[in-house]
Amino acid sequence: MTLPALSTQLDLTDEQRAIRDLARDLCESEVKPHAAEWDRTCEFPYDVVARMGDLGFFGLSISPEYGGSGGDFTSLCLAIEELSRGDTSVGITLEAAVGLGISPIYNFGTEAQKQKYLPDLCAGRRLWAFGLTDPDSGTDAGHPKTHARQEGDEYVINGAKAFITNSGTDISWGVTVAATTGEPGSRHVSAILVEKGTAGYEIEPPYRKLGWHASDTHGLVFDDCRVPRENLLGEEGHGYAQFLATLEPGRIAIGALSVGLAQACLDASVEFAENRYSFGLPINRHEAIRFKLADMAVDLHLARLAVYHAARLLDAGKPCRLEAAAAKLFASEASKRAADHAVQIHGGTGFMEESPVARYWRDVKINEIGEGTSEVQRMLIAKHLVG
C-alpha cells in the first residue's frame, strides 16, 4: 500500500480517481509480484501490456473516434505514476507508447494515418516507437545525421537511431523516424513513418542496460530503406517543431514516472525502518534514519505538486514549457535522491539484488537522461531567465 505522507491536494475528478485506482490495483496484482523476475530475466511483460490495453490506458488521452477514451493528460500521468511504483519498466512502456508513439501520429498525422494506426495502438495490440536520437548526436536532435532523400514518390532513408523504446517487441509495429530531408545535418528535419518489415529497416539486438530491464530498447539501422511519400508525418521540414511539441508532455510524464519510483522508495524504506533493529531499537527511532525519511517525503511531495501542476496546465491548453522542464528536472533528481536514501537505509540489504531498492537504484538514473537531460532542462529554464 502507499503510505500516507504530506497531503497533496490534487482535487481529482471521479474519472481521474477511478483511473488511478485501476492502475494501482494492476500494479499491486500483476506488476509488483513479477517485477523482480522480469528484471532478472529481462522479460518484456506482454501480459501486463495486454491488460493495460484492455483497461484503456494507451488511449486515455486520445479521441474515441480513433479508439481512445477522450480523457485528459493528467489521467495518463496518474496511471504512469501508479504503475511505476511497481516497475518503472512498465511505466516507461506506457509512457513511450503514448507520449512518443501515439501522440505524434495523433497530433500531426493525416486522417488516413490516424485511421490506419491509432485503433490498434490505443488498444495495446500494437506498439509504435519514436526514432529521434542518432548514435553520435544524443541531445542535438535538431541536426540528425539520418537522411531521407526523395526519389519519385518515395523517401529513401539512410542512417541509424539509438536507444529506441518499444521498437523490437513481437507487437512493435513501426517507428517515427527523425530524418533530415534537406542538406544532411541541416535543420530541415522531417518525421517519416516506417513499418517493421520494410526492406532496409533493421532492428538491432536489445541493449544490455543498467536498469529498465523489462523495457524493450534497441538500436535501429536504415540502409536504403524505401517508404512511400505518403508516410511523411505532417509537412516536410516541420519535424523539429513536431519533436519539441512531443517532448514537452513527455517530460511531464517522465516526472510522473519519477514520482512513482520515489513513492516506492519511501514505502520500502518506512517499512524496513520499522522492522529492522539496531542497538535494541527499530532503526526508525534513530534520528539519522528519521531525517532521511523526512527528506524523502518532502522531495516526493514537491515533485508530485510540480508534475501535476504542469499536467493541468497542459490539459487547460496553457503554455507549460518551463513548468514541464521544472517538473521533469526536479522529479527525476528527487527520485534519484530517494533511491540513494533507500539503499542507505537498507544498508547491506539494499546492496543485494534480492532487495527491490537495489533495482530502484539502478532504474532511477535514466530518469535524469531520457527525454531531455537535466542539463537540457536547466538550459531551457535559464534561457527564459536571462534571454
JSON list of C-alpha atoms in Angstrom, two decimals, residues 47-171:
[
{"chain": "A", "resi": 47, "resn": "ASP", "atom": "CA", "xyz": [0.51, -9.93, -20.35]},
{"chain": "A", "resi": 48, "resn": "VAL", "atom": "CA", "xyz": [0.57, -6.64, -18.46]},
{"chain": "A", "resi": 49, "resn": "VAL", "atom": "CA", "xyz": [0.71, -4.66, -21.71]},
{"chain": "A", "resi": 50, "resn": "ALA", "atom": "CA", "xyz": [-2.35, -6.54, -22.92]},
{"chain": "A", "resi": 51, "resn": "ARG", "atom": "CA", "xyz": [-4.09, -5.82, -19.63]},
{"chain": "A", "resi": 52, "resn": "MET", "atom": "CA", "xyz": [-3.24, -2.12, -19.89]},
{"chain": "A", "resi": 53, "resn": "GLY", "atom": "CA", "xyz": [-4.78, -2.19, -23.35]},
{"chain": "A", "resi": 54, "resn": "ASP", "atom": "CA", "xyz": [-7.94, -3.82, -22.00]},
{"chain": "A", "resi": 55, "resn": "LEU", "atom": "CA", "xyz": [-8.19, -1.11, -19.35]},
{"chain": "A", "resi": 56, "resn": "GLY", "atom": "CA", "xyz": [-7.82, 1.62, -21.96]},
{"chain": "A", "resi": 57, "resn": "PHE", "atom": "CA", "xyz": [-4.57, 3.10, -20.65]},
{"chain": "A", "resi": 58, "resn": "PHE", "atom": "CA", "xyz": [-2.96, 3.50, -24.09]},
{"chain": "A", "resi": 59, "resn": "GLY", "atom": "CA", "xyz": [-5.89, 5.52, -25.37]},
{"chain": "A", "resi": 60, "resn": "LEU", "atom": "CA", "xyz": [-6.53, 7.62, -22.28]},
{"chain": "A", "resi": 61, "resn": "SER", "atom": "CA", "xyz": [-5.83, 10.96, -23.95]},
{"chain": "A", "resi": 62, "resn": "ILE", "atom": "CA", "xyz": [-6.98, 10.02, -27.47]},
{"chain": "A", "resi": 63, "resn": "SER", "atom": "CA", "xyz": [-10.34, 10.82, -29.07]},
{"chain": "A", "resi": 64, "resn": "PRO", "atom": "CA", "xyz": [-12.93, 7.99, -29.11]},
{"chain": "A", "resi": 65, "resn": "GLU", "atom": "CA", "xyz": [-13.16, 8.19, -32.91]},
{"chain": "A", "resi": 66, "resn": "TYR", "atom": "CA", "xyz": [-9.68, 6.60, -33.05]},
{"chain": "A", "resi": 67, "resn": "GLY", "atom": "CA", "xyz": [-10.23, 4.06, -30.29]},
{"chain": "A", "resi": 68, "resn": "GLY", "atom": "CA", "xyz": [-9.35, 6.21, -27.30]},
{"chain": "A", "resi": 69, "resn": "SER", "atom": "CA", "xyz": [-11.41, 7.24, -24.31]},
{"chain": "A", "resi": 70, "resn": "GLY", "atom": "CA", "xyz": [-11.16, 11.02, -24.73]},
{"chain": "A", "resi": 71, "resn": "GLY", "atom": "CA", "xyz": [-9.66, 11.54, -21.28]},
{"chain": "A", "resi": 72, "resn": "ASP", "atom": "CA", "xyz": [-7.03, 14.03, -20.21]},
{"chain": "A", "resi": 73, "resn": "PHE", "atom": "CA", "xyz": [-3.26, 14.02, -19.87]},
{"chain": "A", "resi": 74, "resn": "THR", "atom": "CA", "xyz": [-3.44, 14.16, -16.08]},
{"chain": "A", "resi": 75, "resn": "SER", "atom": "CA", "xyz": [-5.16, 10.76, -16.10]},
{"chain": "A", "resi": 76, "resn": "LEU", "atom": "CA", "xyz": [-2.32, 9.31, -18.15]},
{"chain": "A", "resi": 77, "resn": "CYS", "atom": "CA", "xyz": [0.21, 10.68, -15.67]},
{"chain": "A", "resi": 78, "resn": "LEU", "atom": "CA", "xyz": [-1.73, 9.14, -12.78]},
{"chain": "A", "resi": 79, "resn": "ALA", "atom": "CA", "xyz": [-1.61, 5.73, -14.48]},
{"chain": "A", "resi": 80, "resn": "ILE", "atom": "CA", "xyz": [2.12, 6.06, -15.20]},
{"chain": "A", "resi": 81, "resn": "GLU", "atom": "CA", "xyz": [2.85, 7.05, -11.60]},
{"chain": "A", "resi": 82, "resn": "GLU", "atom": "CA", "xyz": [0.94, 4.14, -10.11]},
{"chain": "A", "resi": 83, "resn": "LEU", "atom": "CA", "xyz": [2.44, 1.53, -12.45]},
{"chain": "A", "resi": 84, "resn": "SER", "atom": "CA", "xyz": [5.94, 2.90, -11.85]},
{"chain": "A", "resi": 85, "resn": "ARG", "atom": "CA", "xyz": [5.59, 2.18, -8.15]},
{"chain": "A", "resi": 86, "resn": "GLY", "atom": "CA", "xyz": [5.80, -1.47, -9.11]},
{"chain": "A", "resi": 87, "resn": "ASP", "atom": "CA", "xyz": [8.24, -1.32, -12.02]},
{"chain": "A", "resi": 88, "resn": "THR", "atom": "CA", "xyz": [9.41, 1.69, -13.99]},
{"chain": "A", "resi": 89, "resn": "SER", "atom": "CA", "xyz": [9.97, -0.64, -16.96]},
{"chain": "A", "resi": 90, "resn": "VAL", "atom": "CA", "xyz": [6.19, -0.96, -17.15]},
{"chain": "A", "resi": 91, "resn": "GLY", "atom": "CA", "xyz": [5.74, 2.76, -16.57]},
{"chain": "A", "resi": 92, "resn": "ILE", "atom": "CA", "xyz": [8.09, 3.70, -19.40]},
{"chain": "A", "resi": 93, "resn": "THR", "atom": "CA", "xyz": [6.47, 1.17, -21.73]},
{"chain": "A", "resi": 94, "resn": "LEU", "atom": "CA", "xyz": [3.17, 3.01, -21.31]},
{"chain": "A", "resi": 95, "resn": "GLU", "atom": "CA", "xyz": [4.74, 6.47, -21.36]},
{"chain": "A", "resi": 96, "resn": "ALA", "atom": "CA", "xyz": [6.75, 5.86, -24.52]},
{"chain": "A", "resi": 97, "resn": "ALA", "atom": "CA", "xyz": [3.92, 4.06, -26.30]},
{"chain": "A", "resi": 98, "resn": "VAL", "atom": "CA", "xyz": [1.58, 7.01, -25.79]},
{"chain": "A", "resi": 99, "resn": "GLY", "atom": "CA", "xyz": [3.80, 10.06, -25.47]},
{"chain": "A", "resi": 100, "resn": "LEU", "atom": "CA", "xyz": [6.33, 9.14, -28.14]},
{"chain": "A", "resi": 101, "resn": "GLY", "atom": "CA", "xyz": [4.50, 6.60, -30.28]},
{"chain": "A", "resi": 102, "resn": "ILE", "atom": "CA", "xyz": [0.82, 7.53, -30.46]},
{"chain": "A", "resi": 103, "resn": "SER", "atom": "CA", "xyz": [0.96, 11.28, -29.85]},
{"chain": "A", "resi": 104, "resn": "PRO", "atom": "CA", "xyz": [2.92, 12.33, -32.98]},
{"chain": "A", "resi": 105, "resn": "ILE", "atom": "CA", "xyz": [0.54, 10.35, -35.20]},
{"chain": "A", "resi": 106, "resn": "TYR", "atom": "CA", "xyz": [-2.50, 11.70, -33.36]},
{"chain": "A", "resi": 107, "resn": "ASN", "atom": "CA", "xyz": [-1.30, 15.32, -33.39]},
{"chain": "A", "resi": 108, "resn": "PHE", "atom": "CA", "xyz": [0.32, 15.57, -36.81]},
{"chain": "A", "resi": 109, "resn": "GLY", "atom": "CA", "xyz": [-0.86, 12.62, -38.91]},
{"chain": "A", "resi": 110, "resn": "THR", "atom": "CA", "xyz": [-3.26, 12.63, -41.82]},
{"chain": "A", "resi": 111, "resn": "GLU", "atom": "CA", "xyz": [-6.73, 11.24, -41.35]},
{"chain": "A", "resi": 112, "resn": "ALA", "atom": "CA", "xyz": [-5.69, 8.11, -43.27]},
{"chain": "A", "resi": 113, "resn": "GLN", "atom": "CA", "xyz": [-2.67, 7.61, -40.98]},
{"chain": "A", "resi": 114, "resn": "LYS", "atom": "CA", "xyz": [-4.79, 8.03, -37.88]},
{"chain": "A", "resi": 115, "resn": "GLN", "atom": "CA", "xyz": [-7.42, 5.58, -39.07]},
{"chain": "A", "resi": 116, "resn": "LYS", "atom": "CA", "xyz": [-4.77, 3.03, -40.03]},
{"chain": "A", "resi": 117, "resn": "TYR", "atom": "CA", "xyz": [-2.63, 3.07, -36.92]},
{"chain": "A", "resi": 118, "resn": "LEU", "atom": "CA", "xyz": [-4.41, 4.53, -33.89]},
{"chain": "A", "resi": 119, "resn": "PRO", "atom": "CA", "xyz": [-7.14, 1.93, -33.15]},
{"chain": "A", "resi": 120, "resn": "ASP", "atom": "CA", "xyz": [-4.64, -0.92, -32.67]},
{"chain": "A", "resi": 121, "resn": "LEU", "atom": "CA", "xyz": [-2.20, 1.33, -30.81]},
{"chain": "A", "resi": 122, "resn": "CYS", "atom": "CA", "xyz": [-4.87, 2.63, -28.44]},
{"chain": "A", "resi": 123, "resn": "ALA", "atom": "CA", "xyz": [-5.97, -0.96, -27.72]},
{"chain": "A", "resi": 124, "resn": "GLY", "atom": "CA", "xyz": [-2.42, -2.03, -26.86]},
{"chain": "A", "resi": 125, "resn": "ARG", "atom": "CA", "xyz": [-2.46, -4.64, -29.63]},
{"chain": "A", "resi": 126, "resn": "ARG", "atom": "CA", "xyz": [0.48, -2.87, -31.24]},
{"chain": "A", "resi": 127, "resn": "LEU", "atom": "CA", "xyz": [3.25, -0.52, -30.07]},
{"chain": "A", "resi": 128, "resn": "TRP", "atom": "CA", "xyz": [4.80, 2.33, -32.04]},
{"chain": "A", "resi": 129, "resn": "ALA", "atom": "CA", "xyz": [8.28, 3.73, -31.45]},
{"chain": "A", "resi": 130, "resn": "PHE", "atom": "CA", "xyz": [9.89, 7.15, -31.84]},
{"chain": "A", "resi": 131, "resn": "GLY", "atom": "CA", "xyz": [13.30, 7.26, -33.56]},
{"chain": "A", "resi": 132, "resn": "LEU", "atom": "CA", "xyz": [14.81, 10.59, -32.57]},
{"chain": "A", "resi": 133, "resn": "THR", "atom": "CA", "xyz": [18.31, 10.00, -31.18]},
{"chain": "A", "resi": 134, "resn": "ASP", "atom": "CA", "xyz": [21.17, 9.32, -33.59]},
{"chain": "A", "resi": 135, "resn": "PRO", "atom": "CA", "xyz": [24.02, 7.22, -32.14]},
{"chain": "A", "resi": 136, "resn": "ASP", "atom": "CA", "xyz": [26.55, 10.07, -32.17]},
{"chain": "A", "resi": 137, "resn": "SER", "atom": "CA", "xyz": [24.34, 13.13, -31.74]},
{"chain": "A", "resi": 138, "resn": "GLY", "atom": "CA", "xyz": [22.47, 12.48, -28.49]},
{"chain": "A", "resi": 139, "resn": "THR", "atom": "CA", "xyz": [20.74, 15.63, -27.31]},
{"chain": "A", "resi": 140, "resn": "ASP", "atom": "CA", "xyz": [21.33, 17.52, -30.57]},
{"chain": "A", "resi": 141, "resn": "ALA", "atom": "CA", "xyz": [18.06, 16.30, -32.09]},
{"chain": "A", "resi": 142, "resn": "GLY", "atom": "CA", "xyz": [17.80, 19.27, -34.40]},
{"chain": "A", "resi": 143, "resn": "HIS", "atom": "CA", "xyz": [20.66, 18.07, -36.60]},
{"chain": "A", "resi": 144, "resn": "PRO", "atom": "CA", "xyz": [20.16, 14.34, -37.21]},
{"chain": "A", "resi": 145, "resn": "LYS", "atom": "CA", "xyz": [22.65, 12.55, -39.45]},
{"chain": "A", "resi": 146, "resn": "THR", "atom": "CA", "xyz": [19.92, 10.16, -40.54]},
{"chain": "A", "resi": 147, "resn": "HIS", "atom": "CA", "xyz": [18.98, 11.40, -44.02]},
{"chain": "A", "resi": 148, "resn": "ALA", "atom": "CA", "xyz": [15.96, 10.87, -46.26]},
{"chain": "A", "resi": 149, "resn": "ARG", "atom": "CA", "xyz": [16.16, 11.80, -49.93]},
{"chain": "A", "resi": 150, "resn": "GLN", "atom": "CA", "xyz": [13.14, 11.92, -52.16]},
{"chain": "A", "resi": 151, "resn": "GLU", "atom": "CA", "xyz": [13.12, 9.72, -55.25]},
{"chain": "A", "resi": 152, "resn": "GLY", "atom": "CA", "xyz": [9.86, 9.96, -57.16]},
{"chain": "A", "resi": 153, "resn": "ASP", "atom": "CA", "xyz": [7.04, 9.01, -54.83]},
{"chain": "A", "resi": 154, "resn": "GLU", "atom": "CA", "xyz": [9.35, 7.53, -52.19]},
{"chain": "A", "resi": 155, "resn": "TYR", "atom": "CA", "xyz": [11.71, 8.57, -49.43]},
{"chain": "A", "resi": 156, "resn": "VAL", "atom": "CA", "xyz": [14.98, 6.65, -49.23]},
{"chain": "A", "resi": 157, "resn": "ILE", "atom": "CA", "xyz": [16.25, 6.66, -45.64]},
{"chain": "A", "resi": 158, "resn": "ASN", "atom": "CA", "xyz": [19.84, 6.04, -44.56]},
{"chain": "A", "resi": 159, "resn": "GLY", "atom": "CA", "xyz": [21.25, 6.27, -41.05]},
{"chain": "A", "resi": 160, "resn": "ALA", "atom": "CA", "xyz": [20.78, 4.86, -37.58]},
{"chain": "A", "resi": 161, "resn": "LYS", "atom": "CA", "xyz": [18.95, 5.51, -34.34]},
{"chain": "A", "resi": 162, "resn": "ALA", "atom": "CA", "xyz": [19.95, 4.60, -30.78]},
{"chain": "A", "resi": 163, "resn": "PHE", "atom": "CA", "xyz": [18.13, 3.76, -27.53]},
{"chain": "A", "resi": 164, "resn": "ILE", "atom": "CA", "xyz": [14.68, 3.38, -29.08]},
{"chain": "A", "resi": 165, "resn": "THR", "atom": "CA", "xyz": [11.97, 2.17, -26.68]},
{"chain": "A", "resi": 166, "resn": "ASN", "atom": "CA", "xyz": [9.26, -0.30, -27.78]},
{"chain": "A", "resi": 167, "resn": "SER", "atom": "CA", "xyz": [10.97, -0.91, -31.11]},
{"chain": "A", "resi": 168, "resn": "GLY", "atom": "CA", "xyz": [11.62, -4.65, -31.12]},
{"chain": "A", "resi": 169, "resn": "THR", "atom": "CA", "xyz": [8.81, -6.48, -29.34]},
{"chain": "A", "resi": 170, "resn": "ASP", "atom": "CA", "xyz": [6.59, -9.06, -31.02]},
{"chain": "A", "resi": 171, "resn": "ILE", "atom": "CA", "xyz": [3.84, -6.42, -31.13]}
]
